[in-house]
Structures are given as structure tokens and as C-alpha cells.
PDB file of C-alpha atoms in Angstrom:
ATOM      1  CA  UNK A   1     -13.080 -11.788   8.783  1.00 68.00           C
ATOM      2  CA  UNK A   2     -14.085  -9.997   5.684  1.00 79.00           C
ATOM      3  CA  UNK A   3     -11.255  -7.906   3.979  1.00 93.00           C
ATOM      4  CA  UNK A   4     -11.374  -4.485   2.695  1.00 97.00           C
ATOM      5  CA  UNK A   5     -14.416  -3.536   0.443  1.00 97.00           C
ATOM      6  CA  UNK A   6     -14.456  -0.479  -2.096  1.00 97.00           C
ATOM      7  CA  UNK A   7     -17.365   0.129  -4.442  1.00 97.00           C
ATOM      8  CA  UNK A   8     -17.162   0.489  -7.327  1.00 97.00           C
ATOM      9  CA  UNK A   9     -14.699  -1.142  -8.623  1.00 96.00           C
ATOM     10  CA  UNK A  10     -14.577   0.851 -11.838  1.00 97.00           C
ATOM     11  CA  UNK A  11     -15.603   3.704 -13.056  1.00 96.00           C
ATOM     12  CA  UNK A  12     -15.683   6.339 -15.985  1.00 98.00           C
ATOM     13  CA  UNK A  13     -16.346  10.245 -15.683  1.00 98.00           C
ATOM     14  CA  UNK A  14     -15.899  12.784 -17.613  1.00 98.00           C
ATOM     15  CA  UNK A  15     -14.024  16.207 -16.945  1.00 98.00           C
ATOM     16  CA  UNK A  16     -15.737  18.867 -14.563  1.00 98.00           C
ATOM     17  CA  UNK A  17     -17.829  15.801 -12.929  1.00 98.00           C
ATOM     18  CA  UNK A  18     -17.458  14.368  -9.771  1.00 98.00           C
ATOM     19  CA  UNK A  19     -17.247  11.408  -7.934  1.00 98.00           C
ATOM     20  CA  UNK A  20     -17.146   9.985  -4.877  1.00 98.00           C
ATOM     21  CA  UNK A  21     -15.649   6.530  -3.806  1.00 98.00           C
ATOM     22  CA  UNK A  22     -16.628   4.391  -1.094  1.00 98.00           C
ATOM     23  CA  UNK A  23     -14.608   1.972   1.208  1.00 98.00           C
ATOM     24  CA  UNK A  24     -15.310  -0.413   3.986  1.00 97.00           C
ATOM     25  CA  UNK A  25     -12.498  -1.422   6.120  1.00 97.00           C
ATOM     26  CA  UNK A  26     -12.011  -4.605   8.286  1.00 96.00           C
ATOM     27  CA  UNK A  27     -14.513  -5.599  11.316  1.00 94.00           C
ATOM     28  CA  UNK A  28     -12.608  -3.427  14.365  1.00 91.00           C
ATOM     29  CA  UNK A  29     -10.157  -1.857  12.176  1.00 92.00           C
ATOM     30  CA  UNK A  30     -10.754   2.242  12.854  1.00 91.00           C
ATOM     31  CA  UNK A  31      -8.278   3.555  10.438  1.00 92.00           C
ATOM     32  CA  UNK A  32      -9.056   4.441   6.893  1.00 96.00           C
ATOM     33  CA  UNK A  33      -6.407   5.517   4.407  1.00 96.00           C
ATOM     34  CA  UNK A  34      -6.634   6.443   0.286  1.00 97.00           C
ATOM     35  CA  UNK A  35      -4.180   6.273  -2.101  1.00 97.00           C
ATOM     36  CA  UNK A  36      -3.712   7.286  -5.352  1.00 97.00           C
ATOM     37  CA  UNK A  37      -2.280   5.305  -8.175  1.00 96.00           C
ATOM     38  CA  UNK A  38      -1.313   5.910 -11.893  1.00 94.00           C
ATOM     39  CA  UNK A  39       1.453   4.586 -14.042  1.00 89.00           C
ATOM     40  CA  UNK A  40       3.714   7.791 -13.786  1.00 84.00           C
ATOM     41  CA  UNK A  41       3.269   8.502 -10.250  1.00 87.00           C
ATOM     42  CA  UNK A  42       3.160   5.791  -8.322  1.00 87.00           C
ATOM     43  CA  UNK A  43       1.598   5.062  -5.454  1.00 91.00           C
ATOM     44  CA  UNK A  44       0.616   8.054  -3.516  1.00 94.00           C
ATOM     45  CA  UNK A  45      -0.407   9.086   0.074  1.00 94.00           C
ATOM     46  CA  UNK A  46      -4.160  10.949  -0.245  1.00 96.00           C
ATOM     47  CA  UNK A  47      -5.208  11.187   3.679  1.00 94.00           C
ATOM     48  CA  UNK A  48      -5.746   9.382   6.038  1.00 94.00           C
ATOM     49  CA  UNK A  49      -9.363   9.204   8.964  1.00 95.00           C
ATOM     50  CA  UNK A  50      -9.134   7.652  12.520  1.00 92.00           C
ATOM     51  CA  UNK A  51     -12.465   7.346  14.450  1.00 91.00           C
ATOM     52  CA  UNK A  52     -13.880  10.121  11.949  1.00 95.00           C
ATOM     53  CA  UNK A  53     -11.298  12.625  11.838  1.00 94.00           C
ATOM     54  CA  UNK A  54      -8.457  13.404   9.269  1.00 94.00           C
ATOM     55  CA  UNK A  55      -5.116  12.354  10.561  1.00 90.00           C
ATOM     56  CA  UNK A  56      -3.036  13.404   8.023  1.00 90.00           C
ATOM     57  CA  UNK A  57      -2.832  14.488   4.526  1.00 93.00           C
ATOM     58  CA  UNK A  58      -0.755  14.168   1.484  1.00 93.00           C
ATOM     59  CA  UNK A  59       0.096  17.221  -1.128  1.00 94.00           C
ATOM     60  CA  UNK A  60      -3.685  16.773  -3.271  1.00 96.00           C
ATOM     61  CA  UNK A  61      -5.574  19.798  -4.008  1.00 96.00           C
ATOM     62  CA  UNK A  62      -8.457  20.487  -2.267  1.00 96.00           C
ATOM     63  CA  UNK A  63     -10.743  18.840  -5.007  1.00 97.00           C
ATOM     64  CA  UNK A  64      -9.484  16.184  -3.363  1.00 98.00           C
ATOM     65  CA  UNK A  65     -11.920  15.192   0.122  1.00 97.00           C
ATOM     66  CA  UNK A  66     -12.777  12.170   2.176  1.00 97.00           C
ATOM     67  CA  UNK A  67     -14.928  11.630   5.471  1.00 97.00           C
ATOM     68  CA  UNK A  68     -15.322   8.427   7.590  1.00 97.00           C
ATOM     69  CA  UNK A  69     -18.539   7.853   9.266  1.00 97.00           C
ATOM     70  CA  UNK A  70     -18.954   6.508  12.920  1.00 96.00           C
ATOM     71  CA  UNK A  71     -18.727   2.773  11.214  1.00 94.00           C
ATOM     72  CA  UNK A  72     -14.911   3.931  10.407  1.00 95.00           C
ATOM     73  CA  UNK A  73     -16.966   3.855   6.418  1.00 97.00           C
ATOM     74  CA  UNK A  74     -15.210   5.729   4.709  1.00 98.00           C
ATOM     75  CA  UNK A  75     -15.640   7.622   1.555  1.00 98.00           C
ATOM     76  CA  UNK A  76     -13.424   9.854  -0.798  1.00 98.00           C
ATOM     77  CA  UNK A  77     -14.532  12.662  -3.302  1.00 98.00           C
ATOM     78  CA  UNK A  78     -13.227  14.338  -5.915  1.00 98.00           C
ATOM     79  CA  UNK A  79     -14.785  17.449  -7.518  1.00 96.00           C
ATOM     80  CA  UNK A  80     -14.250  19.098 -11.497  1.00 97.00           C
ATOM     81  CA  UNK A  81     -12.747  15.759 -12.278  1.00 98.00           C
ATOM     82  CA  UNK A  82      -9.376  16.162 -14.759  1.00 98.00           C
ATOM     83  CA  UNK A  83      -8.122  13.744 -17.345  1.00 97.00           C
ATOM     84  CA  UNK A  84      -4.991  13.375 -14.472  1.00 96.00           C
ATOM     85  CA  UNK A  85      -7.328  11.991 -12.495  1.00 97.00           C
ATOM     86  CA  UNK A  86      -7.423   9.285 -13.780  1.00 97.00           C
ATOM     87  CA  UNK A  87      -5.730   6.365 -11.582  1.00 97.00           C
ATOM     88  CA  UNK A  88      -6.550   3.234  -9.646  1.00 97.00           C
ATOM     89  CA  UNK A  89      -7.859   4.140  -5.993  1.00 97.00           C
ATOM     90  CA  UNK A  90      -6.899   2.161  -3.136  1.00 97.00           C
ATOM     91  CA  UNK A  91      -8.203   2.198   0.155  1.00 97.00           C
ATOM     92  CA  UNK A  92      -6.088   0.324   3.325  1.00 96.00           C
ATOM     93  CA  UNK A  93      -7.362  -0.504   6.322  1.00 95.00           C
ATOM     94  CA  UNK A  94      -5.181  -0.408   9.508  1.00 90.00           C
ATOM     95  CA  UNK A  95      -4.692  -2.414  13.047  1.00 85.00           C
ATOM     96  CA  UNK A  96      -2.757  -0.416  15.231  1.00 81.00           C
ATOM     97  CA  UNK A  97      -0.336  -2.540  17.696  1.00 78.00           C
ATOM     98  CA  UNK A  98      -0.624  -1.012  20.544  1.00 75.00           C
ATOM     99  CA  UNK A  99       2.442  -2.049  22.980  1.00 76.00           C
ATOM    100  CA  UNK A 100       4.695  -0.814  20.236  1.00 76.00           C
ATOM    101  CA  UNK A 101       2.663   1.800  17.946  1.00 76.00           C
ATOM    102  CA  UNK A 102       3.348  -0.314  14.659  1.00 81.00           C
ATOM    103  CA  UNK A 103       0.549  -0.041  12.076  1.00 85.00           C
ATOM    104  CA  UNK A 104      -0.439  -2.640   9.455  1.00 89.00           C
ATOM    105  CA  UNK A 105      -2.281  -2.003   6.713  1.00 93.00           C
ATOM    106  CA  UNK A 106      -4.469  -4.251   4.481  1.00 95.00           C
ATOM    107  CA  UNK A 107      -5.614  -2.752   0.952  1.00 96.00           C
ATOM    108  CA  UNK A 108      -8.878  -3.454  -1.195  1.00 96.00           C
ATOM    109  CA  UNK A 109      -8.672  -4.114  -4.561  1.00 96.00           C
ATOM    110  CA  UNK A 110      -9.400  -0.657  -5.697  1.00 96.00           C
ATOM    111  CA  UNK A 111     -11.293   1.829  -7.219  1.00 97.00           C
ATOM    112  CA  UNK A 112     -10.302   2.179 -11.167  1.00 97.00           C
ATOM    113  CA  UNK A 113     -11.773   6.141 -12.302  1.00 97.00           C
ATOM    114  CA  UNK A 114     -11.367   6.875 -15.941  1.00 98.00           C
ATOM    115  CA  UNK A 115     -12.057  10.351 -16.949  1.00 98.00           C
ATOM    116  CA  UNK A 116     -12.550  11.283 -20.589  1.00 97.00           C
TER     117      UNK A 116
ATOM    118  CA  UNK B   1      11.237  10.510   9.699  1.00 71.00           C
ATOM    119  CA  UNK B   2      11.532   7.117   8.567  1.00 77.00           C
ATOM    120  CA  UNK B   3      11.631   6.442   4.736  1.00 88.00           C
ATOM    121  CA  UNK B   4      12.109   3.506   2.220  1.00 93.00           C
ATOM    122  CA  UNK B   5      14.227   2.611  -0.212  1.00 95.00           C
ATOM    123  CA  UNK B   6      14.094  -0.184  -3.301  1.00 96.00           C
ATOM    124  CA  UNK B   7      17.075  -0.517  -5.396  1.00 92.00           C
ATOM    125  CA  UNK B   8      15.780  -1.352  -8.952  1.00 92.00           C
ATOM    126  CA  UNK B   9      12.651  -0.664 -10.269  1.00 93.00           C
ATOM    127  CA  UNK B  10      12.674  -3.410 -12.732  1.00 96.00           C
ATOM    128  CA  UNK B  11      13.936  -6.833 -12.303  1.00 97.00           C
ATOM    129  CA  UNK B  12      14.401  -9.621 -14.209  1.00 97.00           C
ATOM    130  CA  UNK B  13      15.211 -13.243 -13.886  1.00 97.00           C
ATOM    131  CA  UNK B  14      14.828 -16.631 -15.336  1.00 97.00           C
ATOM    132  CA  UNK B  15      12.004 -19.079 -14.539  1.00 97.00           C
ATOM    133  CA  UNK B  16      13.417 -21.421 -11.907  1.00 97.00           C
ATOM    134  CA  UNK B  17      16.099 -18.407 -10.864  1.00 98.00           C
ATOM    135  CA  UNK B  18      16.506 -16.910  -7.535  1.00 98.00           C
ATOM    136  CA  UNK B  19      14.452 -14.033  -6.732  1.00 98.00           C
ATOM    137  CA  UNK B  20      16.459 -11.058  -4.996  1.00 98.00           C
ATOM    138  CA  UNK B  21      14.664  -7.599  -4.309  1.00 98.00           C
ATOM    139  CA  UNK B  22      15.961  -4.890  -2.440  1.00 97.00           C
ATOM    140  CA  UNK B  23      15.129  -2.694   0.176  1.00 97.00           C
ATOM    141  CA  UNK B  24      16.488  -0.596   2.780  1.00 96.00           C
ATOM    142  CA  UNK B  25      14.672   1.396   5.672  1.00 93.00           C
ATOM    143  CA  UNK B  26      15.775   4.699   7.674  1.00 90.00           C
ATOM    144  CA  UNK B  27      14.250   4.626  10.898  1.00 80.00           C
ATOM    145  CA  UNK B  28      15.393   5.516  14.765  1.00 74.00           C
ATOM    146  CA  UNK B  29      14.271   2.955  16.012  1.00 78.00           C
ATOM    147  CA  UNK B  30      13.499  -0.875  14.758  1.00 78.00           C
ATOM    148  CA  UNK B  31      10.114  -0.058  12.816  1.00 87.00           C
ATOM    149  CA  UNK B  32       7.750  -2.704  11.332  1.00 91.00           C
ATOM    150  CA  UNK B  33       8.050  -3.857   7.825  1.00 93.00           C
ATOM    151  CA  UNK B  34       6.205  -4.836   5.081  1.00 95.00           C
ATOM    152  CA  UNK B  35       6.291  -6.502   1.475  1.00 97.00           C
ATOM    153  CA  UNK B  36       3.239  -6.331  -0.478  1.00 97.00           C
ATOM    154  CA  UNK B  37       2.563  -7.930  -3.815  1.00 97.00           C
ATOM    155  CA  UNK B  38       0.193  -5.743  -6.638  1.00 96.00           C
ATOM    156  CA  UNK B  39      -0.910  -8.255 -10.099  1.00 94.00           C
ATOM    157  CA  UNK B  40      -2.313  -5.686 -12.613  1.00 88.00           C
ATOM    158  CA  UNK B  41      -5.315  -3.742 -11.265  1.00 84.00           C
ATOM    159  CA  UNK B  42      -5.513  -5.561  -8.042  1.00 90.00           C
ATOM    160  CA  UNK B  43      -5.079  -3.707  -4.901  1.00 93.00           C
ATOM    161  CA  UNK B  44      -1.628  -4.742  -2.837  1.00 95.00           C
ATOM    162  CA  UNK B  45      -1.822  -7.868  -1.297  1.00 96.00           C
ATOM    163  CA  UNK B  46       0.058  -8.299   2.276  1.00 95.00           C
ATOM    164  CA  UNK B  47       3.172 -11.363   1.399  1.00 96.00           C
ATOM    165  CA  UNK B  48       4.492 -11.025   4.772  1.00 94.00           C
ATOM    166  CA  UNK B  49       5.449  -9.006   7.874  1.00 92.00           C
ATOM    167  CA  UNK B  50       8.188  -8.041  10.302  1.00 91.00           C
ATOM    168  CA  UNK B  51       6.781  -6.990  13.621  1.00 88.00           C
ATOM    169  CA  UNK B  52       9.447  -7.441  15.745  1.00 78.00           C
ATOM    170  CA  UNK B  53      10.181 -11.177  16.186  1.00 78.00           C
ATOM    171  CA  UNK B  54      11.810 -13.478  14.482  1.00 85.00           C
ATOM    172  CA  UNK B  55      14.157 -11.651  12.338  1.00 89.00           C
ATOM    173  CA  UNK B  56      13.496 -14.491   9.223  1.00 94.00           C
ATOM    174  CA  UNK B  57       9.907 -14.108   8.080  1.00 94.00           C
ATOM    175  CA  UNK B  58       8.102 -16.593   6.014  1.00 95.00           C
ATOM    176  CA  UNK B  59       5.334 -15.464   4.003  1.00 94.00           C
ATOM    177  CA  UNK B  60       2.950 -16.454   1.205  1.00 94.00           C
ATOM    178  CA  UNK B  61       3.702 -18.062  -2.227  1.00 93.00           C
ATOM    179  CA  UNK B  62       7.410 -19.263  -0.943  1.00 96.00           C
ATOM    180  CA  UNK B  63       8.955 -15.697  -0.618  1.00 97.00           C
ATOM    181  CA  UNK B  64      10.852 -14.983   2.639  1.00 97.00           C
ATOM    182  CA  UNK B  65      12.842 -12.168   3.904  1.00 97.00           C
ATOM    183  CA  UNK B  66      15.427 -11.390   6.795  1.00 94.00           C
ATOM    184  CA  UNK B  67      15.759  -8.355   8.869  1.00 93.00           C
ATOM    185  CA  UNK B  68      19.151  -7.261   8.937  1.00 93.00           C
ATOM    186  CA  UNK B  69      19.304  -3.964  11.774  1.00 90.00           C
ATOM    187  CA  UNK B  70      22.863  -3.799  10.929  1.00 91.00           C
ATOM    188  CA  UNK B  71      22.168  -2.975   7.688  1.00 92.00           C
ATOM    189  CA  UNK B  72      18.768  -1.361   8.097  1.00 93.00           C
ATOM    190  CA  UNK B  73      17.564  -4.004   5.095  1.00 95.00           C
ATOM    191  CA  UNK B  74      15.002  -6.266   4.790  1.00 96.00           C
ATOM    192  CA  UNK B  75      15.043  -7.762   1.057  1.00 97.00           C
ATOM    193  CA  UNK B  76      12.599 -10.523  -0.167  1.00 98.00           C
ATOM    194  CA  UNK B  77      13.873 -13.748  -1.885  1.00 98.00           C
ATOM    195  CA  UNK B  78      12.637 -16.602  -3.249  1.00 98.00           C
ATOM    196  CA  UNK B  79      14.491 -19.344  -4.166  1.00 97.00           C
ATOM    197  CA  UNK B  80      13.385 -20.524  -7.482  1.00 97.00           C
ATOM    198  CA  UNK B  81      10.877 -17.832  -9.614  1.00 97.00           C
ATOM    199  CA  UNK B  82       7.425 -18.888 -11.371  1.00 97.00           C
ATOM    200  CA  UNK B  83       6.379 -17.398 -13.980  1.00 96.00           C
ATOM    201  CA  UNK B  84       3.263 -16.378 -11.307  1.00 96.00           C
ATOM    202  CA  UNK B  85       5.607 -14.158  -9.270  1.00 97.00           C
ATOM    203  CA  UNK B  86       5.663 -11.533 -12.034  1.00 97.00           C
ATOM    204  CA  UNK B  87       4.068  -8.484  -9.888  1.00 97.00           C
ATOM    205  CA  UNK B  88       5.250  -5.150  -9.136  1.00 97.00           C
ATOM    206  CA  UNK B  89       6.154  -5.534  -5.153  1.00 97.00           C
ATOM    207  CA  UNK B  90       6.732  -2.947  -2.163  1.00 97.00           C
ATOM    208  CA  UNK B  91       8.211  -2.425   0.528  1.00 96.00           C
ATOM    209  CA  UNK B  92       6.581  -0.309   3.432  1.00 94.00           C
ATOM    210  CA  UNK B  93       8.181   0.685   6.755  1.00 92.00           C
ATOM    211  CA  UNK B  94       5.625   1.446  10.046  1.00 88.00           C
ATOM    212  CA  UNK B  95       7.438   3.186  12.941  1.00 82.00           C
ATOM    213  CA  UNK B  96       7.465   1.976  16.252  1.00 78.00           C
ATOM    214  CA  UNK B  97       8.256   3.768  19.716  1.00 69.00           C
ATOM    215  CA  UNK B  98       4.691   5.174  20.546  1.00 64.00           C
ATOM    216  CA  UNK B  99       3.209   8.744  18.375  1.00 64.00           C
ATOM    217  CA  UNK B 100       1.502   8.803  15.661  1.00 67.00           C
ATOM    218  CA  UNK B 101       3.416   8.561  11.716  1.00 73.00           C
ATOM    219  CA  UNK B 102       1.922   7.070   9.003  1.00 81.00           C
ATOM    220  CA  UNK B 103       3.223   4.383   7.328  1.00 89.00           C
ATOM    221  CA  UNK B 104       5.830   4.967   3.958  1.00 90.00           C
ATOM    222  CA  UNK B 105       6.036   2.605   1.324  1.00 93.00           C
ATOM    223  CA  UNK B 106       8.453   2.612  -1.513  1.00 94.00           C
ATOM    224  CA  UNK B 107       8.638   3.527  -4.998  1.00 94.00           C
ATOM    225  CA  UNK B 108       7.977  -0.178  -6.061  1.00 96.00           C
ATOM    226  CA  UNK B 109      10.018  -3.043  -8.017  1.00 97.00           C
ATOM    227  CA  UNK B 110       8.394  -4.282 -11.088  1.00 96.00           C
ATOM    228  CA  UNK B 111       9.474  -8.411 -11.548  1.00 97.00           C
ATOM    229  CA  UNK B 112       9.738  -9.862 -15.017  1.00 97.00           C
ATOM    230  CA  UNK B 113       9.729 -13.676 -15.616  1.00 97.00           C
ATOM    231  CA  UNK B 114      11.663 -15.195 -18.262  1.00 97.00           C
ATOM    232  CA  UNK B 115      10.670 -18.468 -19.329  1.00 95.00           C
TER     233      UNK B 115
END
């Protein structure tokens, strides 16, 4: 099976831009979640899509926006870009177990944005 | 509402040392867990898995790690570190028990070789 796909894999803006990243999760998988993260923050929760709807979302402003199309594609976008925007991007892709409700994720190798 | 903890965000040991890192889980009931590996601008890379069997899991590059309930823990080791190993590695708890909840990683553990 193919792993997780994001395009690109790096990227430079500059402020006010925007952007929008793509991912592509694993053959079956139907659950999309984004991530940001930077050297100061760490790795943090953006939201997360199941069969094309948002499932939850972490504390982002609302320049902050994703969508997952009915090929559980997914795509995040993020609007008047600021220099804190800057951060590596990371997309997971999730099986769900079913007997038990346990989730594993896989990750792509990220989305690097630079924003000058 | 489960959660994750790593004691020490930066470790450091000698080439051919053991390899210790820490973490501990809240959770009510037995949850899957997780250590992922992240080299610099990679994504996180799935070492190995708890899901509810074996309580000793083997996983990639010679790391292991033990599920302890008593002790809601479930540190990696390795028995001798390469100078390869140096990553920044997480831990990352899934619930179990049926509902929804996303899954929580932790803050991260940064791991120096020392030649």
C-alpha cells in the first residue's frame, strides 16, 4: 500500500497570502488529520475530517480551514498568512479498529511553509 | 480524557549505551499506544504499537517497549544506541472502549548520541 502523500513538500509565502496544502491518505483509510509543527510549539492538533466532515478541532483561528473530498483527499488552507505561520505541516492518516475503537495513525512527511 | 506524559525532553547517552525514554499515559481504560520516531523535517514515522496484546512490543530499528497497566507506562528502550537513533520521539495514547476521542501525543523527547 502506498503511504501518506502531501504536496508540496515545501513551500515559501509571504505575509497576507495564502495557501492551501494538500494530503492523500492511505488506500481505505477515511480519516484525515493536520498538525501543526514549529520549534517552540510543538506538535499541535489542527482538525481533524471523517468521510468529509470535521470531527474535531484544535484552538487555530479561523484563518485556519481544511475540507476532505469524497476520496477522504484532503486539503488544508490558511488565509493572510503570518510570519508565525511558519511550521512544518503534517498530515496523518487513520485506521480505526473497530472491536475496540483504537485509532492508528500514519503521518506523511510534511508540508514545510515559510512565510517572509 | 486520556493524556500523555514524557519525562525529559532531552536525552542523552553514549554510543553503544542503553536507550531509556519515558512515558506515562492517563486513561480509564487500557488505550492503544504509540512511539513514533521524527529525523529533521521528516514527518513521524510509526516504531511500534501496543494494541492490546502482547504487553512486550518489538518494533523497528531494535527499540522495544513494555506495557506496564500497573504503572500506566509504556517506555521505549533499546539496548545499545547508534549514533542513527538520534531523533526526537513520541509517545501517543488512542482510547479504547467504543466513542469517538482523538488521539494525544506527547510533548516529545529529543535523543542525543555521543560518540
Amino acid at each position: 500500500k502506498a503511504g501518506v502523500t502531501q504536496t508540496p513538500r515545501y513551500l515559501i509565502k509571504t505575509r497576507g497570502q495564502q495557501v492551501t496544502l494538500s494530503c492523500s491518505p492511505i488506500s481505505g483509510h477515511r480519516s484525515v488529520s493536520w498538525y501543526q509543527q514549529t520549534p517552540g510549539q510543538g506538535l499541535q492538533f489542527l482538525f481533524e475530517y471523517f468521510s468529509e466532515t470535521q470531527r474535531n478541532k484544535g484552538n487555530f483561528p479561523g484563518r485556519f480551514s481544511g475540507r476532505q473530498f469524497s476520496n477522504s483527499r484532503s486539503e488544508m488552507n490558511v488565509s493572510t498568512l503570518e510570519l508565525g505561520d511558519s511550521a512544518l505541516y503534517l498530515c496523518a492518516s487513520s485506521s480505526l479498529h473497530t472491536g475496540t475503537g483504537g485509532v492508528e495513525q500514519y503521518f506523511g512527511p510534511g508540508t514545510r511553509l515559510t512565510v517572509t | 480524557a486520556q493524556s500523555v506524559t514524557q519525562l525529559g525532553s532531552h536525552v542523552s547517552v553514549s554510543e553503544g549505551a542503553l536507550v531509556l525514554l519515558r512515558c506515562n499515559y492517563s486513561s480509564s481504560v487500557p488505550p492503544y499506544l504509540f512511539w513514533y520516531v521524527q529525523y529533521p523535517n521528516q514527518g513521524l514515522q510509526l516504531l511500534l504499537k501496543y494494541t492490546s496484546a502482547a504487553t512486550l512490543v518489538k518494533g523497528i530499528n531494535g527499540f522495544e517497549a513494555e506495557f506496564k497497566k500497573s504503572e500506566t507506562s509504556f517506555h521505549l528502550t533499546k539496548p545499545s544506541a547508534h549514533m542513527s537513533d538520534a531523533a526526537e520521539y513520541f509517545c501517543a495514547v488512542s482510547p479504547t472502549g467504543g466513542g469517538y476521542q482523538k488521539v494525544t501525543f506527547g510533548t516529545g523527547t529529543k535523543l542525543q548520541v555521543i560518540p
